[in-house]
mmCIF file of C-alpha atoms and ligand atoms in Angstrom:
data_model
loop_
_atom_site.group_PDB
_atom_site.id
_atom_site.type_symbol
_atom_site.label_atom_id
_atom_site.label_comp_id
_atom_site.label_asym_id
_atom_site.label_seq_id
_atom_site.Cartn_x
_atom_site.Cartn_y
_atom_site.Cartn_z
ATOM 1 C CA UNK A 6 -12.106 -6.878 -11.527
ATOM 2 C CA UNK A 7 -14.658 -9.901 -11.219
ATOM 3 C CA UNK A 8 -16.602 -9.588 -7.929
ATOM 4 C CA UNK A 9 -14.815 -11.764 -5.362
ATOM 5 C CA UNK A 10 -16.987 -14.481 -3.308
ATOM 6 C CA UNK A 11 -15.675 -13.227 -0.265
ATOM 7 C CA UNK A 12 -16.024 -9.544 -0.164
ATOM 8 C CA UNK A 13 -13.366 -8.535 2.156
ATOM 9 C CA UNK A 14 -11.170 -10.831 -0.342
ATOM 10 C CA UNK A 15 -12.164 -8.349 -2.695
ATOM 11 C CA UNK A 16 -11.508 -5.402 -0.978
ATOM 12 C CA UNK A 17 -8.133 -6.498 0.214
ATOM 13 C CA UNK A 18 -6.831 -7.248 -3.850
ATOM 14 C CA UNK A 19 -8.096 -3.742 -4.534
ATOM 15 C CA UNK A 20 -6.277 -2.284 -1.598
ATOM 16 C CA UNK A 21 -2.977 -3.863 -3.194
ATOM 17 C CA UNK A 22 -3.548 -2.773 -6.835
ATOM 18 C CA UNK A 23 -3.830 0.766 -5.010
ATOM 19 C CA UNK A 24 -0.897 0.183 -2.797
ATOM 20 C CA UNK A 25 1.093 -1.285 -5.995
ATOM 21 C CA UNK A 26 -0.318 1.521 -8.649
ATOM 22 C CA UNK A 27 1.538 4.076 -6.005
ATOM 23 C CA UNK A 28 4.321 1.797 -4.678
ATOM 24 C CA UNK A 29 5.411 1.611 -9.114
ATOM 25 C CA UNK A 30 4.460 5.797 -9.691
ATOM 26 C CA UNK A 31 6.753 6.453 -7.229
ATOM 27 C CA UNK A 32 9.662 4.125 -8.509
ATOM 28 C CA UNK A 33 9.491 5.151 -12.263
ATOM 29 C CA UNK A 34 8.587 8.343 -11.971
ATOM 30 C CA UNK A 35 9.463 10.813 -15.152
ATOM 31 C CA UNK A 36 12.156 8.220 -15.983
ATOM 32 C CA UNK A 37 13.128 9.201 -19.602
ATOM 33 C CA UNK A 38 13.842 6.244 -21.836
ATOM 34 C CA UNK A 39 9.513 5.240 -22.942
ATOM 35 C CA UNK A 40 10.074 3.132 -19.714
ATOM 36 C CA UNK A 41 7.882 5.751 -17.386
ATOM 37 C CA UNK A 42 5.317 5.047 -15.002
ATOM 38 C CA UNK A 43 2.904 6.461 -18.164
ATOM 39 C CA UNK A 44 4.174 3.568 -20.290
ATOM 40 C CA UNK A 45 2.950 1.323 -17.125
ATOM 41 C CA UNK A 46 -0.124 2.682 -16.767
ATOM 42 C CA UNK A 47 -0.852 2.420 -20.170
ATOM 43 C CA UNK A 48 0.230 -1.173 -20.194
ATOM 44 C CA UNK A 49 -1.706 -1.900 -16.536
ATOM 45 C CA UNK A 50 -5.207 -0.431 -18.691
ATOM 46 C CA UNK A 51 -5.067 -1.954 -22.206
ATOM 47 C CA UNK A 52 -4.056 -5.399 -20.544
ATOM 48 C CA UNK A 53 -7.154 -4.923 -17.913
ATOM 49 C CA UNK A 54 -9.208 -4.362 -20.761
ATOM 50 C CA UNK A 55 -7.726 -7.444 -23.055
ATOM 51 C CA UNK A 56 -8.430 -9.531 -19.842
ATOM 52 C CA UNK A 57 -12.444 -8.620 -19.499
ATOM 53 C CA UNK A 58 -12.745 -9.453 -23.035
ATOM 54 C CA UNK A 59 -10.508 -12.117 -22.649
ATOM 55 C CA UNK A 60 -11.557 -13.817 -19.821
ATOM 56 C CA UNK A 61 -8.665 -14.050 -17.592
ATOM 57 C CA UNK A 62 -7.663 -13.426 -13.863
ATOM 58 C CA UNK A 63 -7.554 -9.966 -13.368
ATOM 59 C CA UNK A 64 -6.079 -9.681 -10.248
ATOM 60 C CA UNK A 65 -2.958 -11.051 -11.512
ATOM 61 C CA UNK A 66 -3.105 -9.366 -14.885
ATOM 62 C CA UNK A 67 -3.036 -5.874 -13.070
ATOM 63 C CA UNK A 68 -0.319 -6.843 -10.800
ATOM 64 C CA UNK A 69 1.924 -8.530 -13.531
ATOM 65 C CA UNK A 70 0.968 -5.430 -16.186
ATOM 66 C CA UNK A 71 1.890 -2.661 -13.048
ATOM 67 C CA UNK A 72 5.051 -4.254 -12.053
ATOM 68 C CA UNK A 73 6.671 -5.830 -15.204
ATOM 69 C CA UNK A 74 9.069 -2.602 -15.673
ATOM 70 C CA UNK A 75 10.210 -2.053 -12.152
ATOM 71 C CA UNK A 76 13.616 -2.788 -13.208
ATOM 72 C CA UNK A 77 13.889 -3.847 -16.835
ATOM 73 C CA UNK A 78 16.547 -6.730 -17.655
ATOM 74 C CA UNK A 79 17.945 -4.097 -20.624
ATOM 75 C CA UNK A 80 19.366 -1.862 -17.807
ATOM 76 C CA UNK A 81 20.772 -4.366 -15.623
ATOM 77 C CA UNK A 82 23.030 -5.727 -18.031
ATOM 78 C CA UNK A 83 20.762 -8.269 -19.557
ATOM 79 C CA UNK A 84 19.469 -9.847 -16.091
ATOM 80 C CA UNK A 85 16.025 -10.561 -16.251
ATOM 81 C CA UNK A 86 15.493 -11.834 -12.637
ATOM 82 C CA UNK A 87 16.290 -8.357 -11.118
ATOM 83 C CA UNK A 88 12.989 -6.934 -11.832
ATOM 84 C CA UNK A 89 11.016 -10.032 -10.662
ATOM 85 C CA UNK A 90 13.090 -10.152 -7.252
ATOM 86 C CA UNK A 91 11.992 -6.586 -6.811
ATOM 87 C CA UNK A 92 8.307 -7.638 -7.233
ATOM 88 C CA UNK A 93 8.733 -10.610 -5.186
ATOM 89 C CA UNK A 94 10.013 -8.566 -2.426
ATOM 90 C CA UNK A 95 7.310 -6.059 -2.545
ATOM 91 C CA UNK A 96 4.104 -8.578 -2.974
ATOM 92 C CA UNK A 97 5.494 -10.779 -0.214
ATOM 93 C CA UNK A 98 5.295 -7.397 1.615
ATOM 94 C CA UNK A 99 1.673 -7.008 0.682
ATOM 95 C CA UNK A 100 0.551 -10.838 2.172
ATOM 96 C CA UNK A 101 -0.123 -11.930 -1.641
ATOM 97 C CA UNK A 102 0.052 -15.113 -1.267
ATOM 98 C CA UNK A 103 3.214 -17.814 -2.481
ATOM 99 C CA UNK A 104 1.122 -19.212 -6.151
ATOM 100 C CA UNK A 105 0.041 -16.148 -6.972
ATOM 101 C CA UNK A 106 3.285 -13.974 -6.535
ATOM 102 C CA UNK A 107 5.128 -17.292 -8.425
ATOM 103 C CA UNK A 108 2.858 -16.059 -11.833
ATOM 104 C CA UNK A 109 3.756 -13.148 -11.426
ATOM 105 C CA UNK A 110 7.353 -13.615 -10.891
ATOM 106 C CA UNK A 111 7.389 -15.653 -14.351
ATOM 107 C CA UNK A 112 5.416 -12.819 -15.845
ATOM 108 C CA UNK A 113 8.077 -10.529 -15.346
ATOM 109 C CA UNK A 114 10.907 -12.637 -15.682
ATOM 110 C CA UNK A 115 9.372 -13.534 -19.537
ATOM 111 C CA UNK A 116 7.310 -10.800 -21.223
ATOM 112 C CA UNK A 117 10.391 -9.085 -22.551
ATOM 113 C CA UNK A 118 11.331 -9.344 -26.429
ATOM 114 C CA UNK A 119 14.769 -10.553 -26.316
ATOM 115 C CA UNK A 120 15.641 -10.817 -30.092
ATOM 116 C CA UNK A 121 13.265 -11.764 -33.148
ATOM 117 C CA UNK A 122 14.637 -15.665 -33.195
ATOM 118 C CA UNK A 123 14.538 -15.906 -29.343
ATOM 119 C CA UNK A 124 11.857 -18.371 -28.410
ATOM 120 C CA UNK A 125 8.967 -16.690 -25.929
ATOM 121 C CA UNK A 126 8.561 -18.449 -22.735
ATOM 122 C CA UNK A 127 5.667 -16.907 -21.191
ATOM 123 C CA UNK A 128 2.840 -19.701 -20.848
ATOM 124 C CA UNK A 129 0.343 -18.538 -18.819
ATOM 125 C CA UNK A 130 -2.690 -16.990 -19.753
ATOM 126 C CA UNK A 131 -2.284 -14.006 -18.253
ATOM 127 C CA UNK A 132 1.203 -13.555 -19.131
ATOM 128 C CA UNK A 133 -0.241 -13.692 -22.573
ATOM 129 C CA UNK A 134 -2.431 -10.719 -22.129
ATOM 130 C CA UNK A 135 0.144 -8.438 -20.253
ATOM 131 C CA UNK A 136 2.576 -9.014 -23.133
ATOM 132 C CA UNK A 137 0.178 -8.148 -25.735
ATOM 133 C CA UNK A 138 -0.561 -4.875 -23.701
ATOM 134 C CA UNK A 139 3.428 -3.992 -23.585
ATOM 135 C CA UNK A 140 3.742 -4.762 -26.904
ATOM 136 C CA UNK A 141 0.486 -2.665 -27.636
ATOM 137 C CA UNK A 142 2.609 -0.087 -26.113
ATOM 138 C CA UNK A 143 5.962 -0.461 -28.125
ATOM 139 C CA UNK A 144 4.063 0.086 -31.895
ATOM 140 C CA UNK A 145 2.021 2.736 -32.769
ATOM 141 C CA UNK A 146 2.197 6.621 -32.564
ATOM 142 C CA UNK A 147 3.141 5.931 -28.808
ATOM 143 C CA UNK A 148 5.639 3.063 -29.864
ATOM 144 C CA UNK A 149 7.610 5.419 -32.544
ATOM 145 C CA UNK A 150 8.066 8.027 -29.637
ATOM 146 C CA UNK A 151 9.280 5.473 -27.122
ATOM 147 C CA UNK A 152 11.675 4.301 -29.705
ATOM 148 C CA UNK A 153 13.332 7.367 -30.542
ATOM 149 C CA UNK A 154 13.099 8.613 -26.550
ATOM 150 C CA UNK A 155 15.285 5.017 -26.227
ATOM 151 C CA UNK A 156 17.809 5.582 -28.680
ATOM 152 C CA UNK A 157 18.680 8.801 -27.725
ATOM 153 C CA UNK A 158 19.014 7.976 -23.999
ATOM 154 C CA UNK A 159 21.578 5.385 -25.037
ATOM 155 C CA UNK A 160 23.183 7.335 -27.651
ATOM 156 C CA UNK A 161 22.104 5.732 -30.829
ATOM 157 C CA UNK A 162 22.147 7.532 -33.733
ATOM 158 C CA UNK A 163 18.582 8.391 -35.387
ATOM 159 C CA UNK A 164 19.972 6.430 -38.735
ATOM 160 C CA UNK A 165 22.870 5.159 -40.577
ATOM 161 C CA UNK A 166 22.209 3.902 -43.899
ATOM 162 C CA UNK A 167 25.201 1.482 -44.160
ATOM 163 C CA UNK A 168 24.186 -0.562 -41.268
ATOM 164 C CA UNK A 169 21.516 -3.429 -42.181
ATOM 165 C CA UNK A 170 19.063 -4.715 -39.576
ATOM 166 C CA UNK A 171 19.405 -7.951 -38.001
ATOM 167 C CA UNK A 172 17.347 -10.960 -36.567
ATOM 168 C CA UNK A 173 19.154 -12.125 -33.269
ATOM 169 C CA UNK A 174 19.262 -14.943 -32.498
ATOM 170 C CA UNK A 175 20.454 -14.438 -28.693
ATOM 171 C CA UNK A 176 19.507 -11.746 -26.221
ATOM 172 C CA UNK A 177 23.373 -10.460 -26.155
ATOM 173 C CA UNK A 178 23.472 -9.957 -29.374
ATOM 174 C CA UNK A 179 19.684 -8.122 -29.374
ATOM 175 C CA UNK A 180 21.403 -5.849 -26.510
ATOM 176 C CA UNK A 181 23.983 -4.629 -29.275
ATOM 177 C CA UNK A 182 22.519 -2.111 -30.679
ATOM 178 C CA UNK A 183 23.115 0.042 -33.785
ATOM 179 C CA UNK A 184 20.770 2.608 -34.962
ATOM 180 C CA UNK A 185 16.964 3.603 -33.790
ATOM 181 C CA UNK A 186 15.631 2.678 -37.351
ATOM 182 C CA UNK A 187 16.642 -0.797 -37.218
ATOM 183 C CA UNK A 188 14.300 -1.179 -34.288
ATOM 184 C CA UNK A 189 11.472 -0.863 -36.330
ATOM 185 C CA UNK A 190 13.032 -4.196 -38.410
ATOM 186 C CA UNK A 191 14.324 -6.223 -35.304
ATOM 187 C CA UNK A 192 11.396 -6.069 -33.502
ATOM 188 C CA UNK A 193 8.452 -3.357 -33.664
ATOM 189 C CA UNK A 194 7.274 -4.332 -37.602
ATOM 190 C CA UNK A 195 7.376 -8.313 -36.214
ATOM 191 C CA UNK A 196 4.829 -7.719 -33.236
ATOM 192 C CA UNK A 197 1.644 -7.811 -35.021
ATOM 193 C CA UNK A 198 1.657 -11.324 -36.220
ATOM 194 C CA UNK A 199 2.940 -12.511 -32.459
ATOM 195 C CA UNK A 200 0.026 -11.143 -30.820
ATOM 196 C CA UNK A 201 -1.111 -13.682 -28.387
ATOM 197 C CA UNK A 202 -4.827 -12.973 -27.963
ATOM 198 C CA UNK A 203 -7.401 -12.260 -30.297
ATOM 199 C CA UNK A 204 -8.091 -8.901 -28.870
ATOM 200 C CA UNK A 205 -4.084 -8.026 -29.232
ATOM 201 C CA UNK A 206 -4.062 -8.951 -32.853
ATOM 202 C CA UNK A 207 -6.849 -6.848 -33.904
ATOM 203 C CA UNK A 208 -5.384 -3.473 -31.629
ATOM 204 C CA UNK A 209 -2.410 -4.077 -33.177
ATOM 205 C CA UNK A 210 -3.522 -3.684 -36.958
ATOM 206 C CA UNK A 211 -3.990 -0.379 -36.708
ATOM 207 C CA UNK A 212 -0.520 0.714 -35.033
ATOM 208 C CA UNK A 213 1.342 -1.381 -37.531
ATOM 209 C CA UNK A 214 0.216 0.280 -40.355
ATOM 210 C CA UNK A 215 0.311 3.451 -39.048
ATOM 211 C CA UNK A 216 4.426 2.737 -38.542
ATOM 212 C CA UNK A 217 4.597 1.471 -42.153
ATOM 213 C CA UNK A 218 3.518 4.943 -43.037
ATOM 214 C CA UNK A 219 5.538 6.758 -40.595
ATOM 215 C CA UNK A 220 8.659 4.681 -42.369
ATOM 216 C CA UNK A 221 7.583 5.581 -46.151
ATOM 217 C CA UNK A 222 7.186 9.288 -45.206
ATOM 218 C CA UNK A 223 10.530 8.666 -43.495
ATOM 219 C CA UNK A 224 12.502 7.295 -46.099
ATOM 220 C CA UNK A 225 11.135 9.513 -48.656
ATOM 221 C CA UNK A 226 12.503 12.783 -46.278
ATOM 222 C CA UNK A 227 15.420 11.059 -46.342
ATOM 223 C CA UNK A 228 16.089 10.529 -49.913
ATOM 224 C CA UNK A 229 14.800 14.272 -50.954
ATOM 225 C CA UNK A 230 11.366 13.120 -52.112
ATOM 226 C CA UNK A 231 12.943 11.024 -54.796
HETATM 227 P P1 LIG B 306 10.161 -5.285 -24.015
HETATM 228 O O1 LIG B 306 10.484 -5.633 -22.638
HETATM 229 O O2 LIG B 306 9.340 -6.282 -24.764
HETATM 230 O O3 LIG B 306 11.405 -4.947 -24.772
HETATM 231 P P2 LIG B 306 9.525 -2.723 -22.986
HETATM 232 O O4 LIG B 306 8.290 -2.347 -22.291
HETATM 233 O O5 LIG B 306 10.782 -2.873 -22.175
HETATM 234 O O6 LIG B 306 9.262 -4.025 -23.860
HETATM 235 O O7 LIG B 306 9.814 -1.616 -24.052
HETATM 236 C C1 LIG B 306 10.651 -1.824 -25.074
HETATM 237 C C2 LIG B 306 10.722 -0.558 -25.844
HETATM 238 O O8 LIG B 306 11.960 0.102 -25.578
HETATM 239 C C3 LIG B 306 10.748 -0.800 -27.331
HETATM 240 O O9 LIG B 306 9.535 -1.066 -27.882
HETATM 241 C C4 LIG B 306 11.377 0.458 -27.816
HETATM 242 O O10 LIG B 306 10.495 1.535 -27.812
HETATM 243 C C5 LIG B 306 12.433 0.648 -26.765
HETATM 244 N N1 LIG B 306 13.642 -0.045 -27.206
HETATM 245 C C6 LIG B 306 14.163 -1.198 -26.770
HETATM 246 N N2 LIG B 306 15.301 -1.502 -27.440
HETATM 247 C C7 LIG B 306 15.496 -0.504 -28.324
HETATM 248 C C8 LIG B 306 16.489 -0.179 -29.312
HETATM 249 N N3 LIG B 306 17.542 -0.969 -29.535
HETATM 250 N N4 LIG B 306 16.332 0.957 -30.030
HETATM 251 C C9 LIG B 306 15.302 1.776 -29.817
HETATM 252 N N5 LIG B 306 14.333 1.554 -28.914
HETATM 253 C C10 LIG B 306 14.424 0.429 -28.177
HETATM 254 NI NI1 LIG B 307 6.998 -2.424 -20.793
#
Protein backbone atom coordinates (compact mmCIF):
# COMPACT_ATOMS: atom_id res chain seq x y z
CA UNK A 1 0.00 0.00 0.00
CA UNK A 2 1.39 3.64 -0.74
CA UNK A 3 2.37 5.32 2.57
CA UNK A 4 -0.60 7.45 3.66
CA UNK A 5 0.06 11.33 4.56
CA UNK A 6 -1.62 10.89 7.65
CA UNK A 7 -0.28 7.93 9.41
CA UNK A 8 -3.06 6.93 11.58
CA UNK A 9 -5.05 7.14 8.07
CA UNK A 10 -2.79 4.53 7.20
CA UNK A 11 -3.02 2.41 9.94
CA UNK A 12 -6.75 2.52 10.09
CA UNK A 13 -7.05 1.17 5.98
CA UNK A 14 -4.70 -1.59 7.09
CA UNK A 15 -6.76 -2.43 10.11
CA UNK A 16 -9.80 -2.91 7.57
CA UNK A 17 -7.97 -4.97 4.89
CA UNK A 18 -7.20 -7.20 8.11
CA UNK A 19 -10.66 -6.99 9.45
CA UNK A 20 -12.04 -7.66 5.70
CA UNK A 21 -9.21 -10.50 4.77
CA UNK A 22 -10.91 -12.39 8.01
CA UNK A 23 -14.48 -11.01 7.82
CA UNK A 24 -14.32 -12.90 3.66
CA UNK A 25 -12.09 -16.31 5.12
CA UNK A 26 -14.68 -16.82 7.31
CA UNK A 27 -17.67 -16.41 4.77
CA UNK A 28 -16.19 -18.60 1.91
CA UNK A 29 -14.53 -20.87 3.70
CA UNK A 30 -13.75 -24.47 1.85
CA UNK A 31 -16.74 -23.58 -0.38
CA UNK A 32 -16.36 -26.12 -3.28
CA UNK A 33 -17.25 -24.69 -6.66
CA UNK A 34 -13.26 -22.63 -7.54
CA UNK A 35 -15.26 -19.85 -5.67
CA UNK A 36 -13.14 -20.40 -2.17
CA UNK A 37 -11.64 -17.96 -0.04
CA UNK A 38 -8.15 -19.42 -1.91
CA UNK A 39 -9.56 -18.22 -5.24
CA UNK A 40 -9.95 -14.69 -3.27
CA UNK A 41 -6.83 -14.56 -1.96
CA UNK A 42 -5.31 -15.32 -5.00
CA UNK A 43 -7.32 -12.68 -6.75
CA UNK A 44 -6.76 -9.98 -3.57
CA UNK A 45 -2.53 -10.71 -4.39
CA UNK A 46 -2.13 -10.77 -8.20
CA UNK A 47 -4.50 -7.60 -8.38
CA UNK A 48 -2.24 -5.88 -5.44
CA UNK A 49 0.59 -6.64 -7.46
CA UNK A 50 -1.03 -5.42 -11.05
CA UNK A 51 -1.86 -2.19 -9.02
CA UNK A 52 1.99 -1.34 -7.81
CA UNK A 53 3.00 -1.82 -11.28
CA UNK A 54 0.08 -0.25 -12.39
CA UNK A 55 -0.22 2.63 -10.50
CA UNK A 56 -3.55 2.57 -8.99
CA UNK A 57 -5.31 3.04 -5.53
CA UNK A 58 -4.56 0.24 -3.58
CA UNK A 59 -6.69 0.60 -0.87
CA UNK A 60 -9.60 0.12 -2.99
CA UNK A 61 -8.06 -2.50 -5.23
CA UNK A 62 -7.62 -4.83 -2.08
CA UNK A 63 -11.01 -4.18 -0.84
CA UNK A 64 -12.81 -4.60 -4.29
CA UNK A 65 -10.32 -7.85 -5.16
CA UNK A 66 -11.23 -9.40 -1.27
CA UNK A 67 -14.86 -8.86 -1.49
CA UNK A 68 -15.94 -9.29 -5.19
CA UNK A 69 -17.09 -13.11 -4.49
CA UNK A 70 -18.94 -12.70 -1.26
CA UNK A 71 -21.99 -13.74 -2.96
CA UNK A 72 -21.55 -14.28 -6.68
CA UNK A 73 -24.59 -13.13 -9.02
CA UNK A 74 -24.31 -16.99 -10.67
CA UNK A 75 -25.75 -18.39 -7.37
CA UNK A 76 -28.35 -15.98 -6.71
CA UNK A 77 -30.15 -16.55 -9.74
CA UNK A 78 -28.38 -14.11 -11.93
CA UNK A 79 -28.59 -11.00 -9.38
CA UNK A 80 -25.59 -9.16 -9.40
CA UNK A 81 -26.46 -6.54 -6.69
CA UNK A 82 -26.61 -9.24 -3.90
CA UNK A 83 -22.98 -9.48 -3.49
CA UNK A 84 -22.37 -5.67 -3.57
CA UNK A 85 -25.24 -5.09 -0.86
CA UNK A 86 -23.34 -7.54 1.25
CA UNK A 87 -20.14 -5.42 0.88
CA UNK A 88 -21.94 -2.30 1.33
CA UNK A 89 -23.29 -3.50 4.52
CA UNK A 90 -20.05 -4.66 5.87
CA UNK A 91 -17.71 -1.48 4.78
CA UNK A 92 -20.38 0.89 6.08
CA UNK A 93 -19.73 -1.23 9.23
CA UNK A 94 -16.03 -0.55 9.03
CA UNK A 95 -16.51 3.68 8.81
CA UNK A 96 -15.16 3.45 5.02
CA UNK A 97 -16.33 6.23 3.93
CA UNK A 98 -19.67 6.89 1.25
CA UNK A 99 -17.15 7.51 -2.36
CA UNK A 100 -15.05 5.01 -1.59
CA UNK A 101 -17.53 2.11 -0.66
CA UNK A 102 -19.65 3.54 -4.04
CA UNK A 103 -16.28 2.08 -6.23
CA UNK A 104 -16.39 -0.58 -4.70
CA UNK A 105 -19.97 -1.33 -4.89
CA UNK A 106 -19.64 -0.89 -8.86
CA UNK A 107 -16.61 -3.11 -8.69
CA UNK A 108 -18.53 -5.87 -7.57
CA UNK A 109 -21.64 -5.27 -9.16
CA UNK A 110 -19.43 -5.35 -12.79
CA UNK A 111 -16.30 -7.53 -12.81
CA UNK A 112 -18.27 -10.63 -13.63
CA UNK A 113 -18.15 -12.19 -17.31
CA UNK A 114 -21.68 -12.41 -18.18
CA UNK A 115 -21.52 -13.91 -21.76
CA UNK A 116 -18.77 -13.34 -24.59
CA UNK A 117 -21.14 -10.55 -26.53
CA UNK A 118 -22.17 -8.89 -23.20
CA UNK A 119 -20.67 -5.45 -23.12
CA UNK A 120 -18.21 -4.88 -19.81
CA UNK A 121 -19.22 -2.05 -17.69
CA UNK A 122 -16.54 -1.70 -15.27
CA UNK A 123 -14.84 1.86 -15.84
CA UNK A 124 -12.77 2.56 -13.21
CA UNK A 125 -9.29 2.03 -12.97
CA UNK A 126 -9.22 -0.10 -10.37
CA UNK A 127 -12.05 -2.12 -11.40
CA UNK A 128 -9.82 -2.73 -14.33
CA UNK A 129 -7.08 -4.28 -12.34
CA UNK A 130 -9.31 -6.49 -10.00
CA UNK A 131 -10.92 -7.97 -13.12
CA UNK A 132 -7.75 -8.77 -14.74
CA UNK A 133 -6.70 -10.53 -11.40
CA UNK A 134 -10.14 -12.73 -11.41
CA UNK A 135 -9.74 -13.42 -14.74
CA UNK A 136 -5.95 -14.25 -14.05
CA UNK A 137 -7.58 -16.68 -11.83
CA UNK A 138 -10.21 -18.36 -14.21
CA UNK A 139 -7.28 -19.50 -17.07
CA UNK A 140 -4.41 -21.31 -16.42
CA UNK A 141 -3.51 -24.61 -14.54
CA UNK A 142 -5.61 -22.99 -11.63
CA UNK A 143 -8.43 -21.88 -14.15
CA UNK A 144 -8.83 -25.61 -15.74
CA UNK A 145 -9.30 -26.92 -12.07
CA UNK A 146 -11.84 -24.28 -11.12
CA UNK A 147 -13.66 -25.13 -14.23
CA UNK A 148 -14.08 -28.67 -13.83
CA UNK A 149 -14.60 -28.17 -9.71
CA UNK A 150 -17.72 -25.81 -11.29
CA UNK A 151 -19.21 -28.14 -13.54
CA UNK A 152 -19.35 -30.86 -11.38
CA UNK A 153 -20.91 -28.91 -8.48
CA UNK A 154 -23.72 -28.05 -10.87
CA UNK A 155 -23.92 -31.27 -12.53
CA UNK A 156 -22.52 -30.68 -15.93
CA UNK A 157 -21.25 -33.30 -17.72
CA UNK A 158 -17.28 -33.30 -18.35
CA UNK A 159 -18.20 -33.39 -22.37
CA UNK A 160 -20.72 -34.08 -24.93
CA UNK A 161 -19.56 -33.98 -28.36
CA UNK A 162 -22.93 -33.14 -30.04
CA UNK A 163 -23.38 -29.96 -28.24
CA UNK A 164 -21.49 -26.86 -29.98
CA UNK A 165 -20.32 -23.88 -27.92
CA UNK A 166 -21.99 -20.68 -28.00
CA UNK A 167 -21.36 -16.82 -27.79
CA UNK A 168 -24.25 -15.29 -25.60
CA UNK A 169 -25.37 -12.65 -26.18
CA UNK A 170 -27.36 -12.12 -22.73
CA UNK A 171 -26.40 -13.14 -19.22
CA UNK A 172 -29.60 -15.66 -19.09
CA UNK A 173 -28.66 -17.31 -21.74
CA UNK A 174 -24.66 -17.45 -20.45
CA UNK A 175 -26.37 -18.97 -17.12
CA UNK A 176 -27.64 -22.00 -19.36
CA UNK A 177 -25.19 -24.11 -19.31
CA UNK A 178 -24.27 -27.31 -21.19
CA UNK A 179 -21.06 -29.05 -20.81
CA UNK A 180 -17.60 -28.03 -18.84
CA UNK A 181 -15.67 -28.06 -22.24
CA UNK A 182 -17.62 -25.44 -23.79
CA UNK A 183 -16.39 -23.15 -21.06
CA UNK A 184 -13.14 -23.11 -22.37
CA UNK A 185 -14.96 -21.63 -25.89
CA UNK A 186 -17.57 -19.25 -24.19
CA UNK A 187 -15.33 -17.61 -22.15
CA UNK A 188 -11.81 -18.88 -20.72
CA UNK A 189 -9.93 -19.06 -24.50
CA UNK A 190 -11.54 -15.20 -25.04
CA UNK A 191 -9.85 -13.65 -21.81
CA UNK A 192 -6.46 -13.04 -23.03
CA UNK A 193 -7.15 -10.50 -25.65
CA UNK A 194 -9.70 -8.58 -22.99
CA UNK A 195 -7.08 -8.04 -20.56
CA UNK A 196 -7.43 -4.56 -19.38
CA UNK A 197 -3.93 -3.61 -18.22
CA UNK A 198 -0.72 -4.12 -19.65
CA UNK A 199 0.48 -6.19 -16.81
CA UNK A 200 -2.85 -8.57 -17.25
CA UNK A 201 -2.14 -9.13 -20.88
CA UNK A 202 1.31 -10.26 -20.53
CA UNK A 203 0.31 -12.84 -17.20
CA UNK A 204 -2.17 -14.01 -19.22
CA UNK A 205 -0.01 -15.32 -22.27
CA UNK A 206 1.30 -17.87 -20.53
CA UNK A 207 -2.03 -19.48 -19.00
CA UNK A 208 -3.66 -19.32 -22.38
CA UNK A 209 -1.37 -21.35 -24.01
CA UNK A 210 -0.91 -23.60 -21.46
CA UNK A 211 -5.03 -24.35 -21.85
CA UNK A 212 -4.56 -24.67 -25.64
CA UNK A 213 -2.34 -27.54 -24.75
CA UNK A 214 -4.34 -28.94 -22.04
CA UNK A 215 -7.32 -29.00 -24.93
CA UNK A 216 -5.03 -30.76 -27.75
CA UNK A 217 -3.87 -33.41 -25.23
CA UNK A 218 -7.59 -33.51 -24.41
CA UNK A 219 -9.08 -34.04 -27.58
CA UNK A 220 -6.49 -36.36 -28.69
CA UNK A 221 -7.46 -38.78 -25.31
CA UNK A 222 -10.61 -38.43 -26.50
CA UNK A 223 -10.40 -39.54 -29.99
CA UNK A 224 -7.86 -42.63 -29.10
CA UNK A 225 -4.72 -40.79 -30.20
CA UNK A 226 -6.03 -40.59 -33.71
P1 LIG B 1 -16.57 -14.31 -13.22
O1 LIG B 1 -17.35 -13.63 -12.19
O2 LIG B 1 -15.90 -13.43 -14.22
O3 LIG B 1 -17.41 -15.35 -13.90
P2 LIG B 1 -15.54 -15.87 -11.09
O4 LIG B 1 -14.49 -15.47 -10.15
O5 LIG B 1 -16.96 -15.92 -10.60
O6 LIG B 1 -15.43 -14.99 -12.41
O7 LIG B 1 -15.19 -17.32 -11.59
C1 LIG B 1 -15.74 -17.83 -12.70
C2 LIG B 1 -15.23 -19.22 -12.83
O8 LIG B 1 -16.26 -20.15 -12.46
C3 LIG B 1 -14.92 -19.57 -14.26
O9 LIG B 1 -13.73 -19.10 -14.71
C4 LIG B 1 -15.01 -21.06 -14.22
O10 LIG B 1 -13.89 -21.64 -13.62
C5 LIG B 1 -16.21 -21.23 -13.33
N1 LIG B 1 -17.40 -21.25 -14.18
C6 LIG B 1 -18.32 -20.31 -14.37
N2 LIG B 1 -19.27 -20.72 -15.25
C7 LIG B 1 -18.92 -21.97 -15.62
C8 LIG B 1 -19.47 -22.98 -16.48
N3 LIG B 1 -20.60 -22.79 -17.16
N4 LIG B 1 -18.81 -24.16 -16.59
C9 LIG B 1 -17.68 -24.39 -15.91
N5 LIG B 1 -17.11 -23.50 -15.08
C10 LIG B 1 -17.71 -22.31 -14.94
NI1 LIG C 1 -13.73 -14.37 -8.69
Amino acid sequence: MKPEKNPSDFMKKSEIITKTKEFVKRKLGNESSGHDWWHTYRVWKTALQIAKKEGADTYVVQLSALLHDISDWKFNKGDASVGSNIARHWLKKQKVDEKTICLICEIIQNISFKGAKVKNKIKTKEGKIVQDADRLDAIGAIGIARTFAFGGKMNNPIYAPDINPVLHKTKKSYLKQTHTINHFYEKLLLLKDRMNTKTGKKMAEKRHNFMKLFLKEFFKEWNCNK
